[in-house]
């Protein structure tokens, strides 16, 4: 990775490509992902969301920037893949709770 990230967020991006269970382990037990207007709450729902996204498209994501925004940390990642509109820079808004992710909101 080209930017320095907190451990939970770095682990999320490492697991993002091929391990939905590892992605889910980056979150608190009550963790939430908001993506494409939908909420995914808890480890099982987060793993299912990641499995579906990984099965639908092949892609790579590379964090290219990070900035604080109140209690959130905004990570901009360059995402390239087999999805409409590729490539795109997405904003990942992470809220951390201790050593885990409590909330992730993904937006273009």
mmCIF file with all atom_site columns, N, CA and C in Angstrom, residues 25-72:
data_model
loop_
_atom_site.group_PDB
_atom_site.id
_atom_site.type_symbol
_atom_site.label_atom_id
_atom_site.label_alt_id
_atom_site.label_comp_id
_atom_site.label_asym_id
_atom_site.label_entity_id
_atom_site.label_seq_id
_atom_site.pdbx_PDB_ins_code
_atom_site.Cartn_x
_atom_site.Cartn_y
_atom_site.Cartn_z
_atom_site.occupancy
_atom_site.B_iso_or_equiv
_atom_site.pdbx_formal_charge
_atom_site.auth_seq_id
_atom_site.auth_comp_id
_atom_site.auth_asym_id
_atom_site.auth_atom_id
_atom_site.pdbx_PDB_model_num
ATOM 1   N N  . UNK A 1 25 ? -13.897 -10.054 9.838   1.00 0.00 ? 25 UNK A N  1
ATOM 2   C CA . UNK A 1 25 ? -13.148 -10.017 11.104  1.00 0.00 ? 25 UNK A CA 1
ATOM 3   C C  . UNK A 1 25 ? -12.522 -8.651  11.379  1.00 0.00 ? 25 UNK A C  1
ATOM 4   N N  . UNK A 1 26 ? -12.450 -7.784  10.402  1.00 0.00 ? 26 UNK A N  1
ATOM 5   C CA . UNK A 1 26 ? -11.922 -6.432  10.607  1.00 0.00 ? 26 UNK A CA 1
ATOM 6   C C  . UNK A 1 26 ? -12.917 -5.550  11.366  1.00 0.00 ? 26 UNK A C  1
ATOM 7   N N  . UNK A 1 27 ? -14.177 -5.979  11.452  1.00 0.00 ? 27 UNK A N  1
ATOM 8   C CA . UNK A 1 27 ? -15.251 -5.181  12.020  1.00 0.00 ? 27 UNK A CA 1
ATOM 9   C C  . UNK A 1 27 ? -15.580 -5.606  13.449  1.00 0.00 ? 27 UNK A C  1
ATOM 10  N N  . UNK A 1 28 ? -16.194 -4.677  14.188  1.00 0.00 ? 28 UNK A N  1
ATOM 11  C CA . UNK A 1 28 ? -16.744 -5.005  15.496  1.00 0.00 ? 28 UNK A CA 1
ATOM 12  C C  . UNK A 1 28 ? -17.898 -5.998  15.290  1.00 0.00 ? 28 UNK A C  1
ATOM 13  N N  . UNK A 1 29 ? -18.343 -6.691  16.350  1.00 0.00 ? 29 UNK A N  1
ATOM 14  C CA . UNK A 1 29 ? -19.472 -7.616  16.195  1.00 0.00 ? 29 UNK A CA 1
ATOM 15  C C  . UNK A 1 29 ? -20.745 -6.940  15.679  1.00 0.00 ? 29 UNK A C  1
ATOM 16  N N  . UNK A 1 30 ? -20.902 -5.654  15.948  1.00 0.00 ? 30 UNK A N  1
ATOM 17  C CA . UNK A 1 30 ? -22.071 -4.914  15.476  1.00 0.00 ? 30 UNK A CA 1
ATOM 18  C C  . UNK A 1 30 ? -21.738 -4.053  14.259  1.00 0.00 ? 30 UNK A C  1
ATOM 19  N N  . UNK A 1 31 ? -20.597 -4.290  13.641  1.00 0.00 ? 31 UNK A N  1
ATOM 20  C CA . UNK A 1 31 ? -20.127 -3.461  12.540  1.00 0.00 ? 31 UNK A CA 1
ATOM 21  C C  . UNK A 1 31 ? -21.124 -3.358  11.400  1.00 0.00 ? 31 UNK A C  1
ATOM 22  N N  . UNK A 1 32 ? -21.047 -2.235  10.676  1.00 0.00 ? 32 UNK A N  1
ATOM 23  C CA . UNK A 1 32 ? -21.980 -1.950  9.582   1.00 0.00 ? 32 UNK A CA 1
ATOM 24  C C  . UNK A 1 32 ? -21.200 -1.492  8.352   1.00 0.00 ? 32 UNK A C  1
ATOM 25  N N  . UNK A 1 33 ? -21.638 -1.971  7.193   1.00 0.00 ? 33 UNK A N  1
ATOM 26  C CA . UNK A 1 33 ? -21.153 -1.470  5.902   1.00 0.00 ? 33 UNK A CA 1
ATOM 27  C C  . UNK A 1 33 ? -22.343 -0.840  5.192   1.00 0.00 ? 33 UNK A C  1
ATOM 28  N N  . UNK A 1 34 ? -22.153 0.394   4.708   1.00 0.00 ? 34 UNK A N  1
ATOM 29  C CA . UNK A 1 34 ? -23.143 1.063   3.861   1.00 0.00 ? 34 UNK A CA 1
ATOM 30  C C  . UNK A 1 34 ? -22.531 1.144   2.468   1.00 0.00 ? 34 UNK A C  1
ATOM 31  N N  . UNK A 1 35 ? -23.171 0.455   1.517   1.00 0.00 ? 35 UNK A N  1
ATOM 32  C CA . UNK A 1 35 ? -22.652 0.428   0.157   1.00 0.00 ? 35 UNK A CA 1
ATOM 33  C C  . UNK A 1 35 ? -23.821 0.360   -0.816  1.00 0.00 ? 35 UNK A C  1
ATOM 34  N N  . UNK A 1 36 ? -23.791 1.187   -1.829  1.00 0.00 ? 36 UNK A N  1
ATOM 35  C CA . UNK A 1 36 ? -24.813 1.221   -2.876  1.00 0.00 ? 36 UNK A CA 1
ATOM 36  C C  . UNK A 1 36 ? -26.217 1.315   -2.280  1.00 0.00 ? 36 UNK A C  1
ATOM 37  N N  . UNK A 1 37 ? -26.372 2.140   -1.234  1.00 0.00 ? 37 UNK A N  1
ATOM 38  C CA . UNK A 1 37 ? -27.673 2.376   -0.634  1.00 0.00 ? 37 UNK A CA 1
ATOM 39  C C  . UNK A 1 37 ? -28.181 1.263   0.270   1.00 0.00 ? 37 UNK A C  1
ATOM 40  N N  . UNK A 1 38 ? -27.355 0.273   0.554   1.00 0.00 ? 38 UNK A N  1
ATOM 41  C CA . UNK A 1 38 ? -27.786 -0.855  1.389   1.00 0.00 ? 38 UNK A CA 1
ATOM 42  C C  . UNK A 1 38 ? -26.921 -0.950  2.630   1.00 0.00 ? 38 UNK A C  1
ATOM 43  N N  . UNK A 1 39 ? -27.524 -1.441  3.720   1.00 0.00 ? 39 UNK A N  1
ATOM 44  C CA . UNK A 1 39 ? -26.817 -1.669  4.985   1.00 0.00 ? 39 UNK A CA 1
ATOM 45  C C  . UNK A 1 39 ? -26.545 -3.148  5.160   1.00 0.00 ? 39 UNK A C  1
ATOM 46  N N  . UNK A 1 40 ? -25.354 -3.455  5.619   1.00 0.00 ? 40 UNK A N  1
ATOM 47  C CA . UNK A 1 40 ? -24.942 -4.829  5.920   1.00 0.00 ? 40 UNK A CA 1
ATOM 48  C C  . UNK A 1 40 ? -24.423 -4.792  7.351   1.00 0.00 ? 40 UNK A C  1
ATOM 49  N N  . UNK A 1 41 ? -25.144 -5.444  8.281   1.00 0.00 ? 41 UNK A N  1
ATOM 50  C CA . UNK A 1 41 ? -24.838 -5.331  9.702   1.00 0.00 ? 41 UNK A CA 1
ATOM 51  C C  . UNK A 1 41 ? -24.417 -6.688  10.269  1.00 0.00 ? 41 UNK A C  1
ATOM 52  N N  . UNK A 1 42 ? -23.260 -6.698  10.939  1.00 0.00 ? 42 UNK A N  1
ATOM 53  C CA . UNK A 1 42 ? -22.771 -7.904  11.591  1.00 0.00 ? 42 UNK A CA 1
ATOM 54  C C  . UNK A 1 42 ? -21.887 -8.730  10.679  1.00 0.00 ? 42 UNK A C  1
ATOM 55  N N  . UNK A 1 43 ? -21.093 -9.623  11.286  1.00 0.00 ? 43 UNK A N  1
ATOM 56  C CA . UNK A 1 43 ? -20.088 -10.375 10.518  1.00 0.00 ? 43 UNK A CA 1
ATOM 57  C C  . UNK A 1 43 ? -20.664 -11.224 9.381   1.00 0.00 ? 43 UNK A C  1
ATOM 58  N N  . UNK A 1 44 ? -21.782 -11.893 9.616   1.00 0.00 ? 44 UNK A N  1
ATOM 59  C CA . UNK A 1 44 ? -22.339 -12.747 8.561   1.00 0.00 ? 44 UNK A CA 1
ATOM 60  C C  . UNK A 1 44 ? -22.802 -11.921 7.366   1.00 0.00 ? 44 UNK A C  1
ATOM 61  N N  . UNK A 1 45 ? -23.475 -10.808 7.636   1.00 0.00 ? 45 UNK A N  1
ATOM 62  C CA . UNK A 1 45 ? -23.960 -9.954  6.546   1.00 0.00 ? 45 UNK A CA 1
ATOM 63  C C  . UNK A 1 45 ? -22.797 -9.293  5.809   1.00 0.00 ? 45 UNK A C  1
ATOM 64  N N  . UNK A 1 46 ? -21.765 -8.896  6.539   1.00 0.00 ? 46 UNK A N  1
ATOM 65  C CA . UNK A 1 46 ? -20.605 -8.264  5.902   1.00 0.00 ? 46 UNK A CA 1
ATOM 66  C C  . UNK A 1 46 ? -19.870 -9.274  5.030   1.00 0.00 ? 46 UNK A C  1
ATOM 67  N N  . UNK A 1 47 ? -19.686 -10.498 5.534   1.00 0.00 ? 47 UNK A N  1
ATOM 68  C CA . UNK A 1 47 ? -19.024 -11.531 4.726   1.00 0.00 ? 47 UNK A CA 1
ATOM 69  C C  . UNK A 1 47 ? -19.847 -11.854 3.481   1.00 0.00 ? 47 UNK A C  1
ATOM 70  N N  . UNK A 1 48 ? -21.170 -11.918 3.617   1.00 0.00 ? 48 UNK A N  1
ATOM 71  C CA . UNK A 1 48 ? -22.035 -12.197 2.461   1.00 0.00 ? 48 UNK A CA 1
ATOM 72  C C  . UNK A 1 48 ? -21.957 -11.066 1.437   1.00 0.00 ? 48 UNK A C  1
ATOM 73  N N  . UNK A 1 49 ? -21.939 -9.811  1.913   1.00 0.00 ? 49 UNK A N  1
ATOM 74  C CA . UNK A 1 49 ? -21.801 -8.660  1.024   1.00 0.00 ? 49 UNK A CA 1
ATOM 75  C C  . UNK A 1 49 ? -20.489 -8.748  0.237   1.00 0.00 ? 49 UNK A C  1
ATOM 76  N N  . UNK A 1 50 ? -19.411 -9.052  0.936   1.00 0.00 ? 50 UNK A N  1
ATOM 77  C CA . UNK A 1 50 ? -18.101 -9.117  0.277   1.00 0.00 ? 50 UNK A CA 1
ATOM 78  C C  . UNK A 1 50 ? -18.049 -10.296 -0.698  1.00 0.00 ? 50 UNK A C  1
ATOM 79  N N  . UNK A 1 51 ? -18.621 -11.450 -0.315  1.00 0.00 ? 51 UNK A N  1
ATOM 80  C CA . UNK A 1 51 ? -18.652 -12.609 -1.218  1.00 0.00 ? 51 UNK A CA 1
ATOM 81  C C  . UNK A 1 51 ? -19.386 -12.261 -2.509  1.00 0.00 ? 51 UNK A C  1
ATOM 82  N N  . UNK A 1 52 ? -20.529 -11.592 -2.381  1.00 0.00 ? 52 UNK A N  1
ATOM 83  C CA . UNK A 1 52 ? -21.331 -11.229 -3.552  1.00 0.00 ? 52 UNK A CA 1
ATOM 84  C C  . UNK A 1 52 ? -20.575 -10.244 -4.438  1.00 0.00 ? 52 UNK A C  1
ATOM 85  N N  . UNK A 1 53 ? -19.962 -9.239  -3.833  1.00 0.00 ? 53 UNK A N  1
ATOM 86  C CA . UNK A 1 53 ? -19.215 -8.246  -4.615  1.00 0.00 ? 53 UNK A CA 1
ATOM 87  C C  . UNK A 1 53 ? -18.037 -8.900  -5.331  1.00 0.00 ? 53 UNK A C  1
ATOM 88  N N  . UNK A 1 54 ? -17.352 -9.802  -4.649  1.00 0.00 ? 54 UNK A N  1
ATOM 89  C CA . UNK A 1 54 ? -16.192 -10.463 -5.248  1.00 0.00 ? 54 UNK A CA 1
ATOM 90  C C  . UNK A 1 54 ? -16.608 -11.429 -6.351  1.00 0.00 ? 54 UNK A C  1
ATOM 91  N N  . UNK A 1 55 ? -17.788 -12.039 -6.219  1.00 0.00 ? 55 UNK A N  1
ATOM 92  C CA . UNK A 1 55 ? -18.263 -12.963 -7.242  1.00 0.00 ? 55 UNK A CA 1
ATOM 93  C C  . UNK A 1 55 ? -18.773 -12.215 -8.475  1.00 0.00 ? 55 UNK A C  1
ATOM 94  N N  . UNK A 1 56 ? -19.283 -11.004 -8.279  1.00 0.00 ? 56 UNK A N  1
ATOM 95  C CA . UNK A 1 56 ? -19.867 -10.242 -9.378  1.00 0.00 ? 56 UNK A CA 1
ATOM 96  C C  . UNK A 1 56 ? -18.816 -9.584  -10.264 1.00 0.00 ? 56 UNK A C  1
ATOM 97  N N  . UNK A 1 57 ? -17.715 -9.146  -9.659  1.00 0.00 ? 57 UNK A N  1
ATOM 98  C CA . UNK A 1 57 ? -16.708 -8.382  -10.401 1.00 0.00 ? 57 UNK A CA 1
ATOM 99  C C  . UNK A 1 57 ? -15.307 -8.787  -9.989  1.00 0.00 ? 57 UNK A C  1
ATOM 100 N N  . UNK A 1 58 ? -14.413 -8.726  -10.951 1.00 0.00 ? 58 UNK A N  1
ATOM 101 C CA . UNK A 1 58 ? -12.988 -8.822  -10.639 1.00 0.00 ? 58 UNK A CA 1
ATOM 102 C C  . UNK A 1 58 ? -12.493 -7.391  -10.514 1.00 0.00 ? 58 UNK A C  1
ATOM 103 N N  . UNK A 1 59 ? -11.707 -7.112  -9.478  1.00 0.00 ? 59 UNK A N  1
ATOM 104 C CA . UNK A 1 59 ? -11.239 -5.744  -9.289  1.00 0.00 ? 59 UNK A CA 1
ATOM 105 C C  . UNK A 1 59 ? -10.012 -5.721  -8.396  1.00 0.00 ? 59 UNK A C  1
ATOM 106 N N  . UNK A 1 60 ? -9.319  -4.609  -8.478  1.00 0.00 ? 60 UNK A N  1
ATOM 107 C CA . UNK A 1 60 ? -8.238  -4.314  -7.541  1.00 0.00 ? 60 UNK A CA 1
ATOM 108 C C  . UNK A 1 60 ? -8.519  -2.938  -6.961  1.00 0.00 ? 60 UNK A C  1
ATOM 109 N N  . UNK A 1 61 ? -8.126  -2.740  -5.717  1.00 0.00 ? 61 UNK A N  1
ATOM 110 C CA . UNK A 1 61 ? -8.281  -1.419  -5.095  1.00 0.00 ? 61 UNK A CA 1
ATOM 111 C C  . UNK A 1 61 ? -6.971  -1.070  -4.407  1.00 0.00 ? 61 UNK A C  1
ATOM 112 N N  . UNK A 1 62 ? -6.510  0.130   -4.663  1.00 0.00 ? 62 UNK A N  1
ATOM 113 C CA . UNK A 1 62 ? -5.254  0.612   -4.107  1.00 0.00 ? 62 UNK A CA 1
ATOM 114 C C  . UNK A 1 62 ? -5.493  1.929   -3.391  1.00 0.00 ? 62 UNK A C  1
ATOM 115 N N  . UNK A 1 63 ? -5.330  1.943   -2.058  1.00 0.00 ? 63 UNK A N  1
ATOM 116 C CA . UNK A 1 63 ? -5.464  3.212   -1.341  1.00 0.00 ? 63 UNK A CA 1
ATOM 117 C C  . UNK A 1 63 ? -4.443  4.228   -1.855  1.00 0.00 ? 63 UNK A C  1
ATOM 118 N N  . UNK A 1 64 ? -4.935  5.436   -2.172  1.00 0.00 ? 64 UNK A N  1
ATOM 119 C CA . UNK A 1 64 ? -4.038  6.461   -2.707  1.00 0.00 ? 64 UNK A CA 1
ATOM 120 C C  . UNK A 1 64 ? -4.016  7.719   -1.846  1.00 0.00 ? 64 UNK A C  1
ATOM 121 N N  . UNK A 1 65 ? -4.905  7.785   -0.853  1.00 0.00 ? 65 UNK A N  1
ATOM 122 C CA . UNK A 1 65 ? -4.937  8.957   0.007   1.00 0.00 ? 65 UNK A CA 1
ATOM 123 C C  . UNK A 1 65 ? -5.710  8.662   1.276   1.00 0.00 ? 65 UNK A C  1
ATOM 124 N N  . UNK A 1 66 ? -5.375  9.404   2.326   1.00 0.00 ? 66 UNK A N  1
ATOM 125 C CA . UNK A 1 66 ? -6.070  9.248   3.600   1.00 0.00 ? 66 UNK A CA 1
ATOM 126 C C  . UNK A 1 66 ? -6.145  10.605  4.280   1.00 0.00 ? 66 UNK A C  1
ATOM 127 N N  . UNK A 1 67 ? -7.313  10.910  4.870   1.00 0.00 ? 67 UNK A N  1
ATOM 128 C CA . UNK A 1 67 ? -7.471  12.188  5.572   1.00 0.00 ? 67 UNK A CA 1
ATOM 129 C C  . UNK A 1 67 ? -8.484  12.025  6.696   1.00 0.00 ? 67 UNK A C  1
ATOM 130 N N  . UNK A 1 68 ? -8.237  12.665  7.837   1.00 0.00 ? 68 UNK A N  1
ATOM 131 C CA . UNK A 1 68 ? -9.212  12.617  8.929   1.00 0.00 ? 68 UNK A CA 1
ATOM 132 C C  . UNK A 1 68 ? -10.411 13.500  8.609   1.00 0.00 ? 68 UNK A C  1
ATOM 133 N N  . UNK A 1 69 ? -11.576 13.092  9.119   1.00 0.00 ? 69 UNK A N  1
ATOM 134 C CA . UNK A 1 69 ? -12.809 13.855  8.953   1.00 0.00 ? 69 UNK A CA 1
ATOM 135 C C  . UNK A 1 69 ? -13.634 13.652  10.220  1.00 0.00 ? 69 UNK A C  1
ATOM 136 N N  . UNK A 1 70 ? -13.364 14.463  11.235  1.00 0.00 ? 70 UNK A N  1
ATOM 137 C CA . UNK A 1 70 ? -14.018 14.277  12.519  1.00 0.00 ? 70 UNK A CA 1
ATOM 138 C C  . UNK A 1 70 ? -13.625 12.941  13.112  1.00 0.00 ? 70 UNK A C  1
ATOM 139 N N  . UNK A 1 71 ? -14.615 12.111  13.421  1.00 0.00 ? 71 UNK A N  1
ATOM 140 C CA . UNK A 1 71 ? -14.351 10.784  13.980  1.00 0.00 ? 71 UNK A CA 1
ATOM 141 C C  . UNK A 1 71 ? -14.054 9.754   12.901  1.00 0.00 ? 71 UNK A C  1
ATOM 142 N N  . UNK A 1 72 ? -14.191 10.145  11.647  1.00 0.00 ? 72 UNK A N  1
ATOM 143 C CA . UNK A 1 72 ? -13.974 9.211   10.546  1.00 0.00 ? 72 UNK A CA 1
ATOM 144 C C  . UNK A 1 72 ? -12.592 9.405   9.930   1.00 0.00 ? 72 UNK A C  1
#
